[in-house]
JSON list of C-alpha atoms in Angstrom, two decimals:
[
{"chain": "O", "resi": 1, "resn": "MET", "atom": "CA", "xyz": [181.00, 64.36, 39.58]},
{"chain": "O", "resi": 2, "resn": "THR", "atom": "CA", "xyz": [183.88, 64.92, 37.35]},
{"chain": "O", "resi": 3, "resn": "GLU", "atom": "CA", "xyz": [184.02, 67.32, 34.46]},
{"chain": "O", "resi": 4, "resn": "LYS", "atom": "CA", "xyz": [184.29, 64.35, 32.15]},
{"chain": "O", "resi": 5, "resn": "SER", "atom": "CA", "xyz": [180.99, 62.79, 33.28]},
{"chain": "O", "resi": 6, "resn": "ILE", "atom": "CA", "xyz": [179.14, 66.12, 33.02]},
{"chain": "O", "resi": 7, "resn": "ASN", "atom": "CA", "xyz": [180.38, 66.59, 29.49]},
{"chain": "O", "resi": 8, "resn": "ARG", "atom": "CA", "xyz": [179.44, 63.02, 28.66]},
{"chain": "O", "resi": 9, "resn": "ARG", "atom": "CA", "xyz": [175.94, 63.56, 30.08]},
{"chain": "O", "resi": 10, "resn": "SER", "atom": "CA", "xyz": [175.57, 66.80, 28.18]},
{"chain": "O", "resi": 11, "resn": "PHE", "atom": "CA", "xyz": [176.76, 65.10, 25.01]},
{"chain": "O", "resi": 12, "resn": "LEU", "atom": "CA", "xyz": [174.34, 62.19, 25.49]},
{"chain": "O", "resi": 13, "resn": "LYS", "atom": "CA", "xyz": [171.43, 64.58, 26.16]},
{"chain": "O", "resi": 14, "resn": "LYS", "atom": "CA", "xyz": [172.19, 66.61, 23.04]},
{"chain": "O", "resi": 15, "resn": "SER", "atom": "CA", "xyz": [172.63, 63.44, 21.00]},
{"chain": "O", "resi": 16, "resn": "ALA", "atom": "CA", "xyz": [169.32, 62.08, 22.22]},
{"chain": "O", "resi": 17, "resn": "LEU", "atom": "CA", "xyz": [167.57, 65.35, 21.33]},
{"chain": "O", "resi": 18, "resn": "ALA", "atom": "CA", "xyz": [169.21, 65.45, 17.90]},
{"chain": "O", "resi": 19, "resn": "GLY", "atom": "CA", "xyz": [168.33, 61.80, 17.31]},
{"chain": "O", "resi": 20, "resn": "GLY", "atom": "CA", "xyz": [164.75, 62.44, 18.37]},
{"chain": "O", "resi": 21, "resn": "ALA", "atom": "CA", "xyz": [164.51, 65.43, 16.07]},
{"chain": "O", "resi": 22, "resn": "ALA", "atom": "CA", "xyz": [165.90, 63.41, 13.17]},
{"chain": "O", "resi": 23, "resn": "ALA", "atom": "CA", "xyz": [163.47, 60.58, 13.86]},
{"chain": "O", "resi": 24, "resn": "GLY", "atom": "CA", "xyz": [160.61, 63.06, 14.13]},
{"chain": "O", "resi": 25, "resn": "SER", "atom": "CA", "xyz": [161.46, 64.67, 10.83]},
{"chain": "O", "resi": 26, "resn": "THR", "atom": "CA", "xyz": [161.76, 61.25, 9.22]},
{"chain": "O", "resi": 27, "resn": "LEU", "atom": "CA", "xyz": [158.35, 60.31, 10.56]},
{"chain": "O", "resi": 28, "resn": "ALA", "atom": "CA", "xyz": [156.92, 63.63, 9.38]},
{"chain": "O", "resi": 29, "resn": "ALA", "atom": "CA", "xyz": [158.08, 63.13, 5.78]},
{"chain": "O", "resi": 30, "resn": "PRO", "atom": "CA", "xyz": [155.30, 60.66, 4.90]},
{"chain": "O", "resi": 31, "resn": "ALA", "atom": "CA", "xyz": [152.79, 63.18, 6.25]},
{"chain": "O", "resi": 32, "resn": "VAL", "atom": "CA", "xyz": [154.01, 65.70, 3.68]},
{"chain": "O", "resi": 33, "resn": "LEU", "atom": "CA", "xyz": [153.67, 63.12, 0.93]},
{"chain": "O", "resi": 34, "resn": "ALA", "atom": "CA", "xyz": [150.21, 62.15, 2.15]},
{"chain": "O", "resi": 35, "resn": "GLN", "atom": "CA", "xyz": [148.79, 65.68, 1.87]},
{"chain": "O", "resi": 36, "resn": "SER", "atom": "CA", "xyz": [145.33, 66.00, 0.42]},
{"chain": "O", "resi": 37, "resn": "PRO", "atom": "CA", "xyz": [145.26, 66.12, -3.37]},
{"chain": "O", "resi": 38, "resn": "ILE", "atom": "CA", "xyz": [144.31, 69.24, -5.28]},
{"chain": "O", "resi": 39, "resn": "VAL", "atom": "CA", "xyz": [140.77, 68.78, -6.55]},
{"chain": "O", "resi": 40, "resn": "ILE", "atom": "CA", "xyz": [139.65, 70.53, -9.72]},
{"chain": "O", "resi": 41, "resn": "LYS", "atom": "CA", "xyz": [135.91, 70.93, -10.30]},
{"chain": "O", "resi": 42, "resn": "MET", "atom": "CA", "xyz": [135.24, 70.32, -14.01]},
{"chain": "O", "resi": 43, "resn": "GLN", "atom": "CA", "xyz": [131.76, 70.31, -15.49]},
{"chain": "O", "resi": 44, "resn": "THR", "atom": "CA", "xyz": [131.02, 68.88, -18.90]},
{"chain": "O", "resi": 45, "resn": "SER", "atom": "CA", "xyz": [128.42, 69.97, -21.42]},
{"chain": "O", "resi": 46, "resn": "TRP", "atom": "CA", "xyz": [127.21, 66.38, -21.63]},
{"chain": "O", "resi": 47, "resn": "GLY", "atom": "CA", "xyz": [124.71, 64.30, -19.74]},
{"chain": "O", "resi": 48, "resn": "ALA", "atom": "CA", "xyz": [126.01, 61.62, -17.38]},
{"chain": "O", "resi": 49, "resn": "ALA", "atom": "CA", "xyz": [125.18, 58.78, -19.81]},
{"chain": "O", "resi": 50, "resn": "ASN", "atom": "CA", "xyz": [126.82, 60.45, -22.83]},
{"chain": "O", "resi": 51, "resn": "ILE", "atom": "CA", "xyz": [129.99, 59.04, -24.44]},
{"chain": "O", "resi": 52, "resn": "TRP", "atom": "CA", "xyz": [131.61, 62.50, -24.20]},
{"chain": "O", "resi": 53, "resn": "ASP", "atom": "CA", "xyz": [131.08, 62.40, -20.43]},
{"chain": "O", "resi": 54, "resn": "GLU", "atom": "CA", "xyz": [132.94, 59.07, -20.44]},
{"chain": "O", "resi": 55, "resn": "PHE", "atom": "CA", "xyz": [135.80, 60.72, -22.35]},
{"chain": "O", "resi": 56, "resn": "ALA", "atom": "CA", "xyz": [135.97, 63.43, -19.67]},
{"chain": "O", "resi": 57, "resn": "LYS", "atom": "CA", "xyz": [136.05, 60.80, -16.92]},
{"chain": "O", "resi": 58, "resn": "ASP", "atom": "CA", "xyz": [138.80, 58.89, -18.74]},
{"chain": "O", "resi": 59, "resn": "TYR", "atom": "CA", "xyz": [140.79, 62.12, -18.96]},
{"chain": "O", "resi": 60, "resn": "ALA", "atom": "CA", "xyz": [140.34, 62.69, -15.22]},
{"chain": "O", "resi": 61, "resn": "VAL", "atom": "CA", "xyz": [141.63, 59.18, -14.46]},
{"chain": "O", "resi": 62, "resn": "ARG", "atom": "CA", "xyz": [144.72, 59.74, -16.65]},
{"chain": "O", "resi": 63, "resn": "VAL", "atom": "CA", "xyz": [145.48, 63.07, -14.96]},
{"chain": "O", "resi": 64, "resn": "GLU", "atom": "CA", "xyz": [145.20, 61.51, -11.51]},
{"chain": "O", "resi": 65, "resn": "GLU", "atom": "CA", "xyz": [147.48, 58.63, -12.50]},
{"chain": "O", "resi": 66, "resn": "MET", "atom": "CA", "xyz": [150.07, 60.92, -14.10]},
{"chain": "O", "resi": 67, "resn": "SER", "atom": "CA", "xyz": [150.11, 63.15, -11.02]},
{"chain": "O", "resi": 68, "resn": "GLY", "atom": "CA", "xyz": [150.55, 60.24, -8.65]},
{"chain": "O", "resi": 69, "resn": "GLY", "atom": "CA", "xyz": [147.20, 61.05, -7.06]},
{"chain": "O", "resi": 70, "resn": "ARG", "atom": "CA", "xyz": [148.19, 64.64, -6.23]},
{"chain": "O", "resi": 71, "resn": "LEU", "atom": "CA", "xyz": [145.69, 66.11, -8.72]},
{"chain": "O", "resi": 72, "resn": "LYS", "atom": "CA", "xyz": [142.10, 64.91, -8.98]},
{"chain": "O", "resi": 73, "resn": "ILE", "atom": "CA", "xyz": [139.41, 66.12, -11.32]},
{"chain": "O", "resi": 74, "resn": "ASP", "atom": "CA", "xyz": [135.84, 65.98, -10.05]},
{"chain": "O", "resi": 75, "resn": "VAL", "atom": "CA", "xyz": [133.87, 65.48, -13.29]},
{"chain": "O", "resi": 76, "resn": "LEU", "atom": "CA", "xyz": [130.34, 66.86, -13.11]},
{"chain": "O", "resi": 77, "resn": "PRO", "atom": "CA", "xyz": [127.67, 66.34, -15.81]},
{"chain": "O", "resi": 78, "resn": "ALA", "atom": "CA", "xyz": [125.85, 69.17, -17.59]},
{"chain": "O", "resi": 79, "resn": "GLY", "atom": "CA", "xyz": [123.54, 71.04, -15.27]},
{"chain": "O", "resi": 80, "resn": "ALA", "atom": "CA", "xyz": [125.30, 70.03, -12.04]},
{"chain": "O", "resi": 81, "resn": "VAL", "atom": "CA", "xyz": [126.45, 73.62, -11.43]},
{"chain": "O", "resi": 82, "resn": "VAL", "atom": "CA", "xyz": [125.50, 75.57, -14.58]},
{"chain": "O", "resi": 83, "resn": "GLY", "atom": "CA", "xyz": [123.80, 74.79, -17.86]},
{"chain": "O", "resi": 84, "resn": "ALA", "atom": "CA", "xyz": [125.66, 73.05, -20.68]},
{"chain": "O", "resi": 85, "resn": "PHE", "atom": "CA", "xyz": [126.12, 76.29, -22.62]},
{"chain": "O", "resi": 86, "resn": "GLN", "atom": "CA", "xyz": [127.29, 78.29, -19.58]},
{"chain": "O", "resi": 87, "resn": "VAL", "atom": "CA", "xyz": [130.43, 76.31, -18.64]},
{"chain": "O", "resi": 88, "resn": "LEU", "atom": "CA", "xyz": [132.78, 78.74, -20.42]},
{"chain": "O", "resi": 89, "resn": "ASP", "atom": "CA", "xyz": [131.40, 81.70, -18.48]},
{"chain": "O", "resi": 90, "resn": "ALA", "atom": "CA", "xyz": [131.48, 79.68, -15.26]},
{"chain": "O", "resi": 91, "resn": "VAL", "atom": "CA", "xyz": [135.20, 78.96, -15.73]},
{"chain": "O", "resi": 92, "resn": "ASN", "atom": "CA", "xyz": [135.87, 82.60, -16.59]},
{"chain": "O", "resi": 93, "resn": "ASP", "atom": "CA", "xyz": [133.97, 83.72, -13.47]},
{"chain": "O", "resi": 94, "resn": "GLY", "atom": "CA", "xyz": [135.70, 81.20, -11.18]},
{"chain": "O", "resi": 95, "resn": "VAL", "atom": "CA", "xyz": [132.54, 79.21, -10.49]},
{"chain": "O", "resi": 96, "resn": "LEU", "atom": "CA", "xyz": [134.15, 76.14, -12.11]},
{"chain": "O", "resi": 97, "resn": "ASP", "atom": "CA", "xyz": [137.85, 75.32, -12.38]},
{"chain": "O", "resi": 98, "resn": "ALA", "atom": "CA", "xyz": [137.56, 73.67, -15.79]},
{"chain": "O", "resi": 99, "resn": "ALA", "atom": "CA", "xyz": [135.10, 72.64, -18.48]},
{"chain": "O", "resi": 100, "resn": "HIS", "atom": "CA", "xyz": [134.87, 69.80, -20.99]},
{"chain": "O", "resi": 101, "resn": "THR", "atom": "CA", "xyz": [132.88, 71.24, -23.87]},
{"chain": "O", "resi": 102, "resn": "VAL", "atom": "CA", "xyz": [133.04, 72.26, -27.53]},
{"chain": "O", "resi": 103, "resn": "PRO", "atom": "CA", "xyz": [133.45, 75.80, -28.89]},
{"chain": "O", "resi": 104, "resn": "VAL", "atom": "CA", "xyz": [130.37, 75.54, -31.11]},
{"chain": "O", "resi": 105, "resn": "TYR", "atom": "CA", "xyz": [128.35, 75.92, -27.90]},
{"chain": "O", "resi": 106, "resn": "TRP", "atom": "CA", "xyz": [129.65, 79.51, -27.75]},
{"chain": "O", "resi": 107, "resn": "TYR", "atom": "CA", "xyz": [128.23, 80.34, -31.18]},
{"chain": "O", "resi": 108, "resn": "GLY", "atom": "CA", "xyz": [125.82, 82.78, -29.55]},
{"chain": "O", "resi": 109, "resn": "LYS", "atom": "CA", "xyz": [128.78, 84.70, -28.11]},
{"chain": "O", "resi": 110, "resn": "ASN", "atom": "CA", "xyz": [130.78, 84.84, -31.34]},
{"chain": "O", "resi": 111, "resn": "LYS", "atom": "CA", "xyz": [130.07, 83.15, -34.64]},
{"chain": "O", "resi": 112, "resn": "ALA", "atom": "CA", "xyz": [133.79, 82.45, -35.17]},
{"chain": "O", "resi": 113, "resn": "ALA", "atom": "CA", "xyz": [133.49, 79.78, -32.45]},
{"chain": "O", "resi": 114, "resn": "SER", "atom": "CA", "xyz": [131.97, 77.50, -35.07]},
{"chain": "O", "resi": 115, "resn": "LEU", "atom": "CA", "xyz": [135.35, 77.38, -36.79]},
{"chain": "O", "resi": 116, "resn": "PHE", "atom": "CA", "xyz": [136.66, 75.40, -33.81]},
{"chain": "O", "resi": 117, "resn": "GLY", "atom": "CA", "xyz": [133.61, 73.32, -32.97]},
{"chain": "O", "resi": 118, "resn": "THR", "atom": "CA", "xyz": [131.79, 72.16, -36.07]},
{"chain": "O", "resi": 119, "resn": "GLY", "atom": "CA", "xyz": [134.60, 70.00, -37.42]},
{"chain": "O", "resi": 120, "resn": "PRO", "atom": "CA", "xyz": [136.01, 68.40, -39.07]},
{"chain": "O", "resi": 121, "resn": "VAL", "atom": "CA", "xyz": [136.31, 71.74, -40.84]},
{"chain": "O", "resi": 122, "resn": "PHE", "atom": "CA", "xyz": [137.66, 72.33, -44.31]},
{"chain": "O", "resi": 123, "resn": "GLY", "atom": "CA", "xyz": [136.38, 68.90, -45.36]},
{"chain": "O", "resi": 124, "resn": "GLY", "atom": "CA", "xyz": [139.28, 67.26, -43.56]},
{"chain": "O", "resi": 125, "resn": "SER", "atom": "CA", "xyz": [139.52, 64.63, -40.87]},
{"chain": "O", "resi": 126, "resn": "ALA", "atom": "CA", "xyz": [139.98, 65.04, -37.14]},
{"chain": "O", "resi": 127, "resn": "THR", "atom": "CA", "xyz": [143.71, 64.51, -37.72]},
{"chain": "O", "resi": 128, "resn": "THR", "atom": "CA", "xyz": [143.74, 67.36, -40.25]},
{"chain": "O", "resi": 129, "resn": "MET", "atom": "CA", "xyz": [141.93, 69.58, -37.76]},
{"chain": "O", "resi": 130, "resn": "MET", "atom": "CA", "xyz": [144.46, 68.80, -35.01]},
{"chain": "O", "resi": 131, "resn": "ALA", "atom": "CA", "xyz": [147.36, 69.41, -37.41]},
{"chain": "O", "resi": 132, "resn": "TRP", "atom": "CA", "xyz": [145.90, 72.79, -38.36]},
{"chain": "O", "resi": 133, "resn": "PHE", "atom": "CA", "xyz": [145.21, 73.67, -34.73]},
{"chain": "O", "resi": 134, "resn": "TYR", "atom": "CA", "xyz": [148.63, 72.76, -33.34]},
{"chain": "O", "resi": 135, "resn": "GLU", "atom": "CA", "xyz": [150.92, 73.29, -36.34]},
{"chain": "O", "resi": 136, "resn": "GLY", "atom": "CA", "xyz": [149.03, 75.60, -38.69]},
{"chain": "O", "resi": 137, "resn": "GLY", "atom": "CA", "xyz": [148.15, 78.60, -36.54]},
{"chain": "O", "resi": 138, "resn": "GLY", "atom": "CA", "xyz": [144.76, 77.44, -35.26]},
{"chain": "O", "resi": 139, "resn": "ALA", "atom": "CA", "xyz": [145.78, 77.56, -31.59]},
{"chain": "O", "resi": 140, "resn": "GLU", "atom": "CA", "xyz": [146.80, 81.22, -31.91]},
{"chain": "O", "resi": 141, "resn": "LEU", "atom": "CA", "xyz": [143.48, 82.07, -33.58]},
{"chain": "O", "resi": 142, "resn": "TYR", "atom": "CA", "xyz": [141.67, 80.19, -30.81]},
{"chain": "O", "resi": 143, "resn": "ARG", "atom": "CA", "xyz": [143.56, 82.15, -28.15]},
{"chain": "O", "resi": 144, "resn": "GLU", "atom": "CA", "xyz": [142.82, 85.40, -29.99]},
{"chain": "O", "resi": 145, "resn": "LEU", "atom": "CA", "xyz": [139.11, 84.56, -30.17]},
{"chain": "O", "resi": 146, "resn": "THR", "atom": "CA", "xyz": [138.71, 83.53, -26.54]},
{"chain": "O", "resi": 147, "resn": "GLN", "atom": "CA", "xyz": [141.02, 86.02, -24.86]},
{"chain": "O", "resi": 148, "resn": "ASP", "atom": "CA", "xyz": [141.33, 89.10, -27.10]},
{"chain": "O", "resi": 149, "resn": "ILE", "atom": "CA", "xyz": [137.93, 89.18, -28.82]},
{"chain": "O", "resi": 150, "resn": "MET", "atom": "CA", "xyz": [135.65, 87.52, -26.25]},
{"chain": "O", "resi": 151, "resn": "GLY", "atom": "CA", "xyz": [137.65, 88.89, -23.29]},
{"chain": "O", "resi": 152, "resn": "LEU", "atom": "CA", "xyz": [137.72, 85.61, -21.39]},
{"chain": "O", "resi": 153, "resn": "ASP", "atom": "CA", "xyz": [140.32, 84.63, -18.82]},
{"chain": "O", "resi": 154, "resn": "VAL", "atom": "CA", "xyz": [140.52, 81.00, -19.97]},
{"chain": "O", "resi": 155, "resn": "ILE", "atom": "CA", "xyz": [143.04, 78.79, -21.68]},
{"chain": "O", "resi": 156, "resn": "GLY", "atom": "CA", "xyz": [141.73, 76.03, -23.87]},
{"chain": "O", "resi": 157, "resn": "TYR", "atom": "CA", "xyz": [143.10, 73.27, -25.99]},
{"chain": "O", "resi": 158, "resn": "MET", "atom": "CA", "xyz": [141.76, 70.66, -28.33]},
{"chain": "O", "resi": 159, "resn": "GLY", "atom": "CA", "xyz": [142.57, 67.03, -28.56]}
]
């Protein structure tokens, strides 16, 4: 064999290996995209037939759609893991990933919770409440209540 044919064979072998590796990585790309979604366990404070449970399920559908299916929320009704009034503690303790509830259910923990859960407060509408919460300092008071005063490792929002 000549030097030329050995080099050609070596070149063809290396090319075939490189081509195979490229094809393999191309075939592997869909596997990365098809990874299992992240599933968040969220319990509500509502029974399964309650309209608020439907709102939670609608929220879960929107999150899944917006994430392209990469994030799913497993919505559980009150009592599935803990009682309706214990969801906040369950999230804080890591038993649940999320909760769909209202702050007035924490009234026994701190009476200031009623400020955020007995609305519409101040005689206003739900729109007024949201404006106060997001633009008038309510969110900071909510964070102060839940994290600083009640000592919870949770982040909540209204809406």
